[in-house]
Each structure stands twice: as structure tokens, then as C-alpha cells.
CSV table of C-alpha atoms in Angstrom, one decimal:
chain,number,residue,atom,x,y,z
N,4,MET,CA,49.3,56.9,-10.7
N,5,GLY,CA,48.3,58.1,-7.3
N,6,LYS,CA,48.4,56.2,-4.1
N,7,GLN,CA,46.5,52.9,-4.5
N,8,THR,CA,43.9,52.0,-2.0
N,9,ASP,CA,43.1,48.5,-0.8
N,10,VAL,CA,39.6,47.2,-1.7
N,11,TRP,CA,37.2,46.9,1.2
N,12,GLN,CA,36.2,43.4,2.0
N,13,GLY,CA,32.5,43.8,1.3
N,14,THR,CA,32.9,45.7,-1.9
N,15,LEU,CA,35.3,43.2,-3.5
N,16,VAL,CA,32.6,40.6,-3.9
N,17,MET,CA,30.3,43.1,-5.6
N,18,MET,CA,33.1,44.1,-8.0
N,19,VAL,CA,34.0,40.5,-8.8
N,20,LEU,CA,30.4,39.6,-9.5
N,21,LYS,CA,29.8,42.7,-11.7
N,22,THR,CA,33.1,42.1,-13.6
N,23,LEU,CA,32.1,38.6,-14.4
N,24,ASP,CA,28.6,39.8,-15.3
N,25,VAL,CA,30.1,42.2,-17.9
N,26,MET,CA,33.1,40.2,-19.1
N,27,GLY,CA,31.9,36.6,-19.0
N,28,ALA,CA,34.3,33.8,-17.9
N,29,MET,CA,37.6,35.1,-16.6
N,30,HIS,CA,40.5,33.8,-14.5
N,31,GLY,CA,41.4,35.2,-11.1
N,32,TYR,CA,44.3,37.3,-12.3
N,33,GLY,CA,42.2,38.7,-15.1
N,34,ILE,CA,39.4,39.6,-12.7
N,35,ALA,CA,42.0,41.4,-10.5
N,36,ARG,CA,43.4,43.3,-13.4
N,37,ARG,CA,40.0,44.3,-14.7
N,38,ILE,CA,38.9,45.6,-11.3
N,39,GLU,CA,42.1,47.7,-11.1
N,40,GLN,CA,41.6,49.0,-14.6
N,41,THR,CA,37.9,49.9,-14.0
N,42,SER,CA,38.9,51.8,-10.9
N,43,GLY,CA,41.3,53.8,-13.1
N,44,ASP,CA,44.2,52.1,-11.1
N,45,ARG,CA,43.1,53.8,-8.0
N,46,LEU,CA,42.5,50.3,-6.4
N,47,GLU,CA,44.9,47.5,-5.9
N,48,VAL,CA,43.3,44.1,-5.5
N,49,ASN,CA,44.9,42.0,-2.7
N,50,TYR,CA,45.3,38.5,-4.0
N,51,GLY,CA,45.2,37.3,-0.5
N,52,THR,CA,41.6,38.3,-0.3
N,53,LEU,CA,40.7,37.7,-3.9
N,54,TYR,CA,41.1,33.9,-4.1
N,55,PRO,CA,39.3,33.2,-0.8
N,56,ALA,CA,36.5,35.5,-2.0
N,57,LEU,CA,36.2,33.6,-5.3
N,58,LEU,CA,36.1,30.3,-3.4
N,59,LYS,CA,33.4,31.7,-1.1
N,60,LEU,CA,31.3,32.7,-4.1
N,61,GLU,CA,31.8,29.3,-5.6
N,62,GLN,CA,30.8,27.6,-2.4
N,63,GLU,CA,27.7,29.7,-2.2
N,64,GLY,CA,26.8,28.8,-5.8
N,65,TYR,CA,27.1,32.2,-7.3
N,66,VAL,CA,30.1,31.3,-9.6
N,67,ARG,CA,31.4,28.1,-11.0
N,68,SER,CA,34.9,27.4,-12.1
N,69,LYS,CA,36.6,25.2,-14.6
N,70,TRP,CA,40.1,24.8,-16.1
N,71,GLY,CA,40.6,26.2,-19.5
N,72,VAL,CA,43.3,27.9,-21.7
N,73,SER,CA,43.9,31.6,-21.6
N,74,ALA,CA,44.3,33.9,-24.6
N,75,ASN,CA,48.1,33.6,-24.4
N,76,ASN,CA,47.9,29.8,-24.2
N,77,ARG,CA,48.3,29.3,-20.5
N,78,ARG,CA,46.2,26.8,-18.5
N,79,ALA,CA,44.1,28.8,-16.0
N,80,LYS,CA,41.0,28.3,-13.9
N,81,PHE,CA,38.1,30.3,-15.3
N,82,TYR,CA,35.2,31.6,-13.3
N,83,GLU,CA,31.8,32.5,-14.5
N,84,LEU,CA,28.5,33.5,-13.0
N,85,THR,CA,25.8,31.0,-12.4
N,86,ARG,CA,22.1,32.0,-12.7
N,87,ALA,CA,22.0,32.6,-9.0
N,88,GLY,CA,25.1,34.7,-9.4
N,89,ARG,CA,23.4,37.0,-12.0
N,90,LYS,CA,20.5,37.5,-9.6
N,91,GLN,CA,23.0,38.3,-6.9
N,92,VAL,CA,24.7,41.0,-9.0
N,93,GLU,CA,21.4,42.8,-9.4
N,94,ARG,CA,20.6,42.5,-5.7
N,95,GLN,CA,24.0,43.7,-4.6
N,96,ALA,CA,24.0,46.6,-7.2
N,97,ARG,CA,20.6,47.8,-5.8
N,98,GLU,CA,21.9,47.5,-2.2
N,99,TRP,CA,25.0,49.4,-3.0
N,100,GLU,CA,23.2,52.2,-4.8
N,101,LEU,CA,20.9,52.5,-1.9
N,102,THR,CA,23.8,52.6,0.6
N,103,ALA,CA,25.8,55.1,-1.5
N,104,ASP,CA,22.7,57.2,-1.8
N,105,ILE,CA,22.2,57.2,2.0
N,106,VAL,CA,25.8,58.0,2.7
N,107,ALA,CA,25.8,60.7,0.1
N,108,SER,CA,22.8,62.4,1.7
N,109,PHE,CA,24.6,62.4,5.0
N,110,LEU,CA,27.7,64.0,3.4
N,111,ARG,CA,25.5,66.7,1.9
N,112,LEU,CA,24.2,67.6,5.3
N,113,GLY,CA,24.9,71.1,6.1
N,114,GLU,CA,25.7,72.0,2.5
N,115,GLU,CA,22.1,72.7,1.7
N,116,GLN,CA,21.4,75.1,4.5
Q,10,VAL,CA,20.2,27.9,2.2
Q,11,ARG,CA,23.4,29.2,0.5
Q,12,GLY,CA,25.0,29.3,3.9
Q,13,LEU,CA,24.1,25.6,4.5
Q,14,ARG,CA,25.4,24.7,1.0
Q,15,ALA,CA,28.7,26.4,1.7
Q,16,PHE,CA,28.9,24.7,5.1
Q,17,LEU,CA,28.4,21.3,3.6
Q,18,LEU,CA,31.0,22.0,0.9
Q,19,ARG,CA,33.5,23.1,3.5
Q,20,LEU,CA,32.8,19.9,5.5
Q,21,ALA,CA,33.5,17.9,2.4
Q,22,GLY,CA,36.7,20.0,2.0
Q,23,LEU,CA,38.0,18.3,5.2
Q,24,PHE,CA,38.1,15.0,3.4
Q,25,ARG,CA,39.5,16.0,0.1
Q,26,ARG,CA,42.4,18.2,1.2
Q,27,GLU,CA,44.9,16.7,-1.3
Q,28,SER,CA,43.0,17.5,-4.4
Q,29,TRP,CA,41.9,21.1,-3.6
Q,30,GLU,CA,45.4,22.0,-2.3
Q,31,ALA,CA,47.0,20.9,-5.6
Q,32,ASP,CA,44.2,22.7,-7.5
Q,33,LEU,CA,44.9,26.0,-5.6
Q,34,ASP,CA,48.6,25.7,-6.2
Q,35,ALA,CA,48.0,25.2,-9.9
Q,36,GLU,CA,45.6,28.1,-10.0
Q,37,LEU,CA,48.0,30.5,-8.2
Q,38,HIS,CA,50.9,29.3,-10.3
Q,39,SER,CA,49.1,29.8,-13.6
Q,40,ASN,CA,47.9,33.3,-12.4
Q,41,LEU,CA,51.5,34.2,-11.5
Q,42,GLU,CA,52.6,33.2,-15.0
Q,43,LEU,CA,49.9,35.3,-16.5
Q,44,HIS,CA,51.1,38.2,-14.5
Q,45,VAL,CA,54.7,37.7,-15.7
Q,46,ASP,CA,53.4,37.5,-19.3
Q,47,ASP,CA,51.6,40.8,-18.8
Q,48,ASN,CA,54.7,42.5,-17.3
Q,49,ILE,CA,56.9,41.3,-20.2
Q,50,ARG,CA,54.3,42.7,-22.6
Q,51,ALA,CA,54.5,46.0,-20.7
Q,52,GLY,CA,58.2,46.1,-21.6
Q,53,MET,CA,60.0,44.5,-18.6
Q,54,SER,CA,62.8,42.1,-18.9
Q,55,PRO,CA,61.8,38.5,-18.0
Q,56,GLY,CA,63.8,38.6,-14.8
Q,57,GLU,CA,62.3,41.9,-13.8
Q,58,ALA,CA,58.8,40.8,-14.8
Q,59,ARG,CA,59.0,37.7,-12.6
Q,60,ARG,CA,60.4,39.7,-9.6
Q,61,ALA,CA,57.6,42.3,-9.9
Q,62,ALA,CA,54.9,39.6,-10.2
Q,63,LEU,CA,56.3,37.7,-7.3
Q,64,LEU,CA,56.1,40.9,-5.3
Q,65,ARG,CA,52.4,41.1,-6.0
Q,66,PHE,CA,51.9,37.4,-5.2
Q,67,GLY,CA,54.2,37.7,-2.2
Q,68,ARG,CA,51.5,37.4,0.3
Q,69,LEU,CA,50.5,34.1,-1.1
Q,70,THR,CA,51.1,32.1,2.1
Q,71,ALA,CA,48.6,34.3,3.8
Q,72,ALA,CA,46.3,33.9,0.8
Q,73,LYS,CA,46.6,30.1,1.1
Q,74,ASP,CA,46.0,30.2,4.8
Q,75,ARG,CA,42.8,32.2,4.3
Q,76,TYR,CA,41.8,30.0,1.5
Q,77,ARG,CA,42.3,27.0,3.7
Q,78,ASP,CA,40.2,28.5,6.4
Q,79,ARG,CA,37.5,29.2,3.9
Q,80,LYS,CA,37.8,25.8,2.3
Q,81,ILE,CA,37.5,23.6,5.4
Q,82,ILE,CA,36.2,24.0,8.8
Q,83,SER,CA,39.6,24.3,10.4
Q,84,SER,CA,38.7,22.9,13.7
Q,85,PHE,CA,35.7,21.9,15.6
Q,86,GLY,CA,36.8,24.4,18.2
Q,87,ASP,CA,35.0,27.1,16.2
Q,88,LEU,CA,31.8,25.1,16.3
Q,89,PHE,CA,31.9,24.5,20.0
Q,90,ARG,CA,32.7,28.1,20.6
Q,91,ASP,CA,29.6,29.1,18.6
Q,92,LEU,CA,27.5,26.5,20.4
Q,93,ARG,CA,28.6,27.7,23.8
Q,94,TYR,CA,28.0,31.3,22.9
Q,95,SER,CA,24.5,30.4,21.7
Q,96,ALA,CA,23.8,28.4,24.9
Q,97,ARG,CA,24.9,31.3,27.1
Q,98,LEU,CA,22.7,33.8,25.2
Q,99,LEU,CA,19.7,31.5,25.6
Q,100,TRP,CA,20.4,31.0,29.3
Q,101,LYS,CA,20.9,34.7,29.9
Q,102,ASP,CA,17.3,35.5,28.7
Q,103,ARG,CA,15.6,32.4,30.0
Q,104,LEU,CA,12.0,33.7,29.9
Q,105,TYR,CA,12.4,34.8,26.3
Q,106,SER,CA,14.0,31.5,25.3
Q,107,THR,CA,11.4,29.5,27.1
Q,108,THR,CA,8.6,31.4,25.4
Q,109,ILE,CA,10.2,30.8,22.0
Q,110,VAL,CA,10.8,27.1,22.7
Q,111,VAL,CA,7.3,26.6,24.0
Q,112,THR,CA,5.7,28.5,21.1
Q,113,LEU,CA,7.7,26.5,18.6
Q,114,THR,CA,6.9,23.2,20.3
Q,115,LEU,CA,3.2,24.0,20.3
Q,116,CYS,CA,3.1,25.3,16.8
Q,117,ILE,CA,5.1,22.5,15.2
Q,118,GLY,CA,3.4,19.8,17.3
Q,119,GLY,CA,0.0,21.2,16.4
Q,120,ALA,CA,0.7,21.4,12.8
Q,121,VAL,CA,2.3,18.0,12.6
Q,122,THR,CA,-0.6,16.4,14.5
Q,123,SER,CA,-3.3,17.9,12.4
Q,124,PHE,CA,-1.6,17.2,9.2
Q,125,SER,CA,-1.0,13.6,10.2
Q,126,ALA,CA,-4.6,13.2,11.1
Q,127,LEU,CA,-5.8,14.9,7.9
Q,128,TYR,CA,-3.4,12.8,5.9
Q,129,GLY,CA,-4.4,9.6,7.5
Q,130,LEU,CA,-8.1,10.3,7.3
Q,131,VAL,CA,-8.5,12.2,4.0
Q,132,LEU,CA,-5.5,12.4,1.8
Q,133,LYS,CA,-3.8,9.0,2.1
Q,134,PRO,CA,-5.0,6.8,-0.7
Q,135,LEU,CA,-5.8,3.1,-0.1
Q,136,PRO,CA,-2.7,1.1,-0.9
Q,137,PHE,CA,-4.3,-0.7,-3.8
Q,138,GLU,CA,-4.5,-0.5,-7.6
Q,139,HIS,CA,-6.7,2.3,-8.7
Q,140,PRO,CA,-7.9,3.3,-5.2
Q,141,GLU,CA,-10.1,6.0,-6.8
Q,142,ARG,CA,-12.2,3.3,-8.4
Q,143,LEU,CA,-12.6,1.2,-5.3
Q,144,VAL,CA,-15.9,1.8,-3.6
Q,145,GLU,CA,-17.9,0.4,-0.7
Q,146,VAL,CA,-21.4,-0.7,-1.5
Q,147,THR,CA,-24.1,0.1,0.9
Q,148,THR,CA,-27.7,-1.2,1.1
Q,149,PRO,CA,-30.3,1.4,2.0
Q,150,ILE,CA,-32.6,0.4,4.7
Q,151,ARG,CA,-35.7,2.4,5.2
Q,152,GLY,CA,-35.5,4.7,8.1
Q,153,ARG,CA,-31.8,3.9,8.8
Q,154,GLY,CA,-30.0,5.1,5.8
Q,155,PRO,CA,-27.2,3.3,3.9
Q,156,GLN,CA,-25.9,0.3,5.7
Q,157,THR,CA,-22.6,-1.2,4.8
Q,158,SER,CA,-23.0,-4.3,6.9
Q,159,TYR,CA,-26.3,-5.8,5.7
Q,160,TRP,CA,-25.6,-8.0,2.9
Q,161,SER,CA,-26.9,-11.4,2.1
Q,162,TRP,CA,-24.9,-14.0,0.2
Q,163,THR,CA,-27.6,-14.1,-2.5
Q,164,GLN,CA,-27.5,-10.4,-2.9
Q,165,TYR,CA,-23.8,-10.6,-3.2
Q,166,ARG,CA,-24.1,-13.3,-5.9
Q,167,ASP,CA,-26.7,-11.2,-7.7
Q,168,TYR,CA,-24.3,-8.3,-7.9
Q,169,GLN,CA,-21.4,-10.4,-8.9
Q,170,GLN,CA,-23.3,-12.1,-11.7
Q,171,HIS,CA,-25.4,-9.3,-13.0
Q,172,ALA,CA,-24.0,-5.9,-12.2
Q,173,ASN,CA,-21.7,-5.7,-15.3
Q,174,LEU,CA,-20.6,-2.1,-14.8
Q,175,PHE,CA,-18.1,-3.4,-12.3
Q,176,ASP,CA,-14.8,-5.2,-12.5
Q,177,GLY,CA,-15.7,-7.3,-9.6
Q,178,PHE,CA,-17.3,-7.6,-6.1
Q,179,ALA,CA,-15.8,-8.9,-2.9
Q,180,GLY,CA,-17.0,-9.1,0.6
Q,181,MET,CA,-15.5,-9.1,4.0
Q,182,SER,CA,-17.0,-10.0,7.4
Q,183,PRO,CA,-15.5,-9.9,10.9
Q,184,SER,CA,-15.3,-13.3,12.6
Q,185,THR,CA,-13.8,-14.9,15.7
Q,186,LEU,CA,-12.2,-18.3,16.0
Q,187,VAL,CA,-11.0,-20.0,19.1
Q,188,PHE,CA,-7.5,-21.3,18.6
Q,189,ASP,CA,-6.6,-24.4,20.5
Q,190,ARG,CA,-3.0,-24.0,21.7
Q,191,GLY,CA,-2.8,-27.2,23.7
Q,192,SER,CA,-2.9,-25.9,27.3
Q,193,GLU,CA,-5.0,-22.9,26.5
Q,194,ALA,CA,-7.7,-21.7,24.1
Q,195,THR,CA,-7.5,-18.2,22.7
Q,196,ARG,CA,-10.2,-16.1,21.1
Q,197,VAL,CA,-8.8,-14.6,18.0
Q,198,ASP,CA,-10.4,-11.9,15.8
Q,199,GLY,CA,-10.1,-12.0,12.1
Q,200,GLN,CA,-12.0,-11.5,8.9
Q,201,LEU,CA,-13.8,-13.8,6.5
Q,202,VAL,CA,-13.5,-12.8,2.9
Q,203,THR,CA,-14.8,-14.0,-0.4
Q,204,ALA,CA,-12.2,-15.6,-2.7
Q,205,ASP,CA,-12.2,-12.7,-5.2
Q,206,PHE,CA,-11.3,-10.2,-2.5
Q,207,PHE,CA,-7.6,-10.4,-3.1
Q,208,ASP,CA,-7.9,-10.2,-6.8
Q,209,LEU,CA,-10.1,-7.1,-6.6
Q,210,MET,CA,-7.6,-5.4,-4.4
Q,211,GLY,CA,-4.8,-6.4,-6.8
Q,212,VAL,CA,-2.8,-8.0,-4.0
Q,213,GLN,CA,-0.4,-10.9,-4.3
Q,214,PRO,CA,0.4,-13.2,-1.4
Q,215,LEU,CA,3.8,-12.6,0.3
Q,216,ILE,CA,4.2,-16.4,0.3
Q,217,GLY,CA,1.9,-19.3,-0.4
Q,218,ARG,CA,-1.5,-18.6,-2.0
Q,219,PHE,CA,-4.9,-17.0,-1.3
Q,220,PHE,CA,-8.3,-18.7,-1.5
Q,221,ALA,CA,-9.9,-20.6,-4.3
Q,222,GLU,CA,-13.6,-20.1,-5.2
Q,223,GLU,CA,-14.5,-23.6,-4.0
Q,224,GLU,CA,-13.2,-22.8,-0.6
Q,225,ASN,CA,-16.0,-20.4,-0.1
Q,226,VAL,CA,-18.3,-23.3,0.3
Q,227,GLU,CA,-19.4,-24.9,3.6
Q,228,GLY,CA,-17.7,-28.3,4.0
Q,229,ALA,CA,-14.7,-27.3,2.0
Q,230,HIS,CA,-11.3,-28.0,3.6
Q,231,ARG,CA,-10.5,-25.3,6.1
Q,232,VAL,CA,-7.8,-23.0,5.0
Q,233,ILE,CA,-6.5,-19.8,6.6
Q,234,VAL,CA,-4.2,-16.9,5.5
Q,235,LEU,CA,-2.0,-15.1,8.1
Q,236,PRO,CA,-1.6,-11.3,8.0
Q,237,GLU,CA,2.1,-10.3,7.6
Q,238,SER,CA,2.3,-8.9,11.1
Q,239,VAL,CA,1.2,-12.1,12.7
Q,240,TRP,CA,3.5,-14.2,10.5
Q,241,ARG,CA,6.4,-12.0,11.4
Q,242,THR,CA,5.8,-11.9,15.2
Q,243,ASP,CA,4.1,-15.2,16.0
Q,244,TYR,CA,5.9,-17.3,13.4
Q,245,LEU,CA,9.2,-15.4,13.1
Q,246,SER,CA,8.8,-14.9,9.4
Q,247,ASP,CA,9.2,-18.7,8.9
Q,248,PRO,CA,8.4,-19.6,5.3
Q,249,GLY,CA,7.8,-23.1,6.5
Q,250,VAL,CA,4.4,-22.2,8.0
Q,251,ILE,CA,2.7,-23.0,4.7
Q,252,GLY,CA,1.0,-26.3,5.1
Q,253,GLN,CA,1.1,-26.2,8.9
Q,254,SER,CA,-2.2,-26.6,10.6
Q,255,ILE,CA,-3.9,-24.6,13.4
Q,256,ARG,CA,-6.2,-26.4,15.8
Q,257,VAL,CA,-9.5,-24.6,16.3
Q,258,VAL,CA,-12.0,-25.4,19.0
Q,259,GLY,CA,-15.2,-27.0,17.7
Q,260,GLU,CA,-14.0,-27.1,14.1
Q,261,PRO,CA,-11.7,-29.2,12.0
Q,262,ASP,CA,-8.1,-28.0,11.8
Q,263,TYR,CA,-7.3,-25.1,9.5
Q,264,THR,CA,-4.3,-25.3,7.1
Q,265,ILE,CA,-2.2,-22.2,6.6
Q,266,VAL,CA,-2.0,-21.6,2.9
Q,267,GLY,CA,-0.5,-18.1,2.6
Q,268,VAL,CA,0.6,-14.8,4.1
Q,269,ALA,CA,-1.1,-11.6,3.2
Q,270,PRO,CA,1.0,-8.4,2.8
Q,271,ARG,CA,0.7,-5.7,5.4
Q,272,ARG,CA,-1.3,-3.3,3.2
Q,273,LEU,CA,-4.3,-5.5,3.4
Q,274,GLN,CA,-4.5,-4.8,7.0
Q,275,VAL,CA,-5.9,-1.3,6.4
Q,276,PHE,CA,-9.3,-2.8,6.5
Q,277,ASP,CA,-8.8,-4.3,9.9
Q,278,PRO,CA,-5.5,-3.7,11.5
Q,279,ALA,CA,-6.4,-6.0,14.4
Q,280,ALA,CA,-7.3,-9.0,12.3
Q,281,LYS,CA,-5.2,-12.0,13.2
Q,282,PHE,CA,-6.3,-14.2,10.4
Q,283,LEU,CA,-8.1,-14.2,7.0
Q,284,ALA,CA,-10.3,-17.1,6.2
Q,285,PRO,CA,-12.7,-17.8,3.3
Q,286,PHE,CA,-16.3,-16.9,3.9
Q,287,ARG,CA,-18.2,-20.2,3.8
Q,288,VAL,CA,-21.6,-20.2,2.3
Q,289,GLN,CA,-24.0,-22.6,3.9
Q,290,SER,CA,-26.8,-24.1,1.9
Q,291,ARG,CA,-29.5,-21.9,3.5
Q,292,ASP,CA,-27.5,-18.8,2.7
Q,293,ALA,CA,-28.0,-19.5,-1.0
Q,294,ASP,CA,-31.8,-19.7,-0.7
Q,295,PRO,CA,-33.2,-17.0,-3.0
Q,296,GLN,CA,-36.2,-16.7,-0.8
Q,297,LEU,CA,-34.0,-15.3,1.9
Q,298,ARG,CA,-32.4,-12.7,-0.4
Q,299,TYR,CA,-33.6,-9.6,1.4
Q,300,SER,CA,-34.4,-11.0,4.8
Q,301,ARG,CA,-31.5,-10.5,7.0
Q,302,SER,CA,-32.5,-13.0,9.7
Q,303,GLY,CA,-31.4,-16.5,9.3
Q,304,GLN,CA,-28.7,-15.9,6.7
Q,305,PHE,CA,-26.0,-14.1,8.6
Q,306,SER,CA,-26.2,-13.7,12.3
Q,307,ALA,CA,-26.5,-10.2,13.6
Q,308,SER,CA,-22.8,-10.1,14.2
Q,309,THR,CA,-22.1,-10.9,10.6
Q,310,ARG,CA,-21.3,-7.7,8.7
Q,311,TRP,CA,-21.1,-8.0,5.0
Q,312,SER,CA,-19.3,-5.2,3.2
Q,313,PRO,CA,-18.8,-5.9,-0.4
Q,314,PHE,CA,-16.3,-3.7,-2.2
Q,315,GLU,CA,-16.8,-3.1,-5.8
Q,316,ARG,CA,-14.9,-1.3,-8.5
Q,317,PRO,CA,-17.0,0.6,-11.0
Q,318,GLU,CA,-15.6,0.1,-14.5
Q,319,ALA,CA,-17.2,3.2,-16.1
Q,320,ASN,CA,-18.7,5.9,-14.0
Q,321,GLU,CA,-18.0,8.8,-16.2
Q,322,ALA,CA,-21.7,9.4,-16.5
Q,323,GLY,CA,-21.7,10.2,-12.8
Q,324,GLU,CA,-24.0,7.4,-11.7
Q,325,ILE,CA,-23.6,3.7,-11.2
Q,326,VAL,CA,-26.5,1.6,-12.2
Q,327,ASP,CA,-26.6,-1.9,-10.9
Q,328,GLY,CA,-28.2,-4.7,-12.8
Q,329,THR,CA,-29.8,-6.6,-9.9
Q,330,ASP,CA,-33.4,-7.3,-9.8
Q,331,ARG,CA,-34.6,-5.7,-6.6
Q,332,SER,CA,-38.2,-6.7,-6.9
Q,333,GLY,CA,-37.5,-10.2,-5.8
């Protein structure tokens, strides 16, 4: 395991939404673990940012939460995407692809000549 | 819109601090336990697992603070700072701000005004049952086109009795009475209506009653109905007005029998009374059916309203004999 990087504020929201989109309802800890796994453990999710981010998404109506029971029989608060949330995933994914593309083309500058 | 929604929820968060704080504690605690479970599964001893998990959740006070900031609007100081900042920006570029304010004012004002006018004149339906079936009947006069105000009593009776395509007919005619208020006499404008007018509009009296058929006859006891606005302002909404009399110069006293709801005032917002149209014997003379003079004075306008029962065919045929 190499040095873990903190997740940038803006990207975390996109990762949370996408994770919920793929995995369905999950609790906060599960979301964090999943994000870390997906990144090949190169990222470490800061819980101090995760919970406020989840709350913000809930206030904006992109996710909703309810209490349930986890696979190993623990009570936990589960989050899932709303319909607006699913649309938001697509929108954010498009924006990120565009941004990544633009940044990549700048990084390529000079290589081509 | 999402921003506004979030803002309102945060405002609500101010008032429900207890419940969400307990909820957050429970969530964090359950997530900590999940983490401990995971660590044990990964081969740690329970004590080790808890220590490692607590290390990860170590920044929880900070998390809670941020969560709290997010959950509620922590102080109105933020709000005022934002307002002051906006005000300063607006002041800094006064010309620009003024242009925007003036533009917005003119646009919104213009749009609102024209919509209100359009709504009032075109879109707003009459406040009665089946307003789409309520029509005003006109009488064509050669060289002058349709006239709403030239109706004779006989003509009205003809329609009422023979034009069976319609639910009913009613007429209305402006009138003036001189109320005798002891020390002074006041000219008061109102409307005379036929007894079936209220029925046709599907309107019930607020209190008291409307007119009976026999009150449409000259010599009948004088009765009067007050519009709601008059009743509320001049009589202070007193239900005891029913049965009171109004002295009128040159006529017997009128007895107040009812109060008409406000919506009837669309026909004549200025009307201060409604009284039964009283037919005089000469009005009923069939010979005078189409001669305007001598039946109603020139000031008498007669606008019967009728409600066609079936006009799917696109035309309304009346059953009156016009040859007479």
C-alpha cells in the first residue's frame, strides 16, 4: 500500500453518487470503504468530510436516508439515490470527463511537437 | 431551487437540534462498530480493532462541527455578512445596479399589468355556475347593430315563455332611488332585476331571501336587497337588517329582505341596491311589444341574460314570434 491521498472536496461528492448508483443503498462507512477499494486503496476517505457531504446531498434531495440493519446485523443509516440523484450522477460524470479531458490535453502540450 | 430547498431544511435544523444530533451520534456510533467488525474480520484482536477504528474516527469532533455547520445556519452573522457584501457590490457599481433595477421594475411591472388586464378582461370567468353557458341577449336594430339595452317587458315575457332552448331568462336595468335619510336625501344608483335573475346565476342570498315573482308587479310591497359591500360597510354586517325599512323620497318605504353575495357585483360594481323590476300595466300591452317608447324610459336599459340549454348545433333558435 503506497501513500494514501486525501480525496478532494469536489470529487468526493461525485464518488459518493457514483458508488450509490452502482451499489444501491449503503451506509456511510460502506460508502467510504467502497470508495477506497475502488481507488485501489490509493485514497483515504476523511470521515470528517464524508458525513457532512452526505448530509448536503440529502438536503439537496439527491439522496435519501433511512435506518436499517446491515449484513452483519448492526443498525445503520442507509443512503440511496433519489431520481434527481441519478440524473445528477450522469451530469457530474459528463462534467468530470470533460474536465479530465481538458486537463489531459494541457498535460499533453509539448509532447506532440 | 436545490439551494433553496437545502436552505429551508437548514433553517428547520435550527429548531430540531435535539433529534438530529442524536441521530448523527447514532449513525457515527453504528459506523464505528461496523469498522470494528471489519477489522476483527481482517484478523485483529478486538482491542486492536477498536483502537484502529477509533483512530480513523478520531477526527469525529471536527466531523460533528462541520456537520453542525451544514445542518443549521450557525448564526445570522453569516447572513448579514452576505447581505452587506451584496449591498457594497451594488453600491460600487451604481449605474449598473440602477440599470438592472429599472429594467426589472419595468419588465415585471409591464408583464404584471398586461397580464392582470388580460386576465380581468378575457380570461377570468364569470363567478357563476356554468359561465360558458351564460349569454347576453341582444336585439338587432336596423342601422345600429345589436343592442343590449332595448328590451320591452313583453319581449322578455315572450322569450321566457316560448324560447324553450334556454334554462331561463333574466333581466337587469339600472335605476336610481333617492334615499331619505332624515336630514338629507341621497341619490343612490342600483339595479332593477327580474325575480328569476338570482336563480339563473345560481346565487344564494348571504342572508335573508331574494325576490318572488309577484314582487315584479307594480303595486307590490316594495322590497330591496343589499349588495354585500353595502351591507358590510353601511350596516356593519349586521344580520338584523333583514326586515328594516329604507325611506325613499316619493315612494312607499322599501323593506330589506336579503343580502346578495359579492360576486353578483360583477355586473355593476357601483350598484348600492338591487330591487325587483316592477311591471306596470302598460308595459304588458302586447301592442307595445316592439315599440320602445312608452314602455321603458330612454334611461331604462334592459339586458336579459339567458343560458342556452343545447347549443351544440352552433346556433340558437328562439321561439318568439317576431312578426307581431
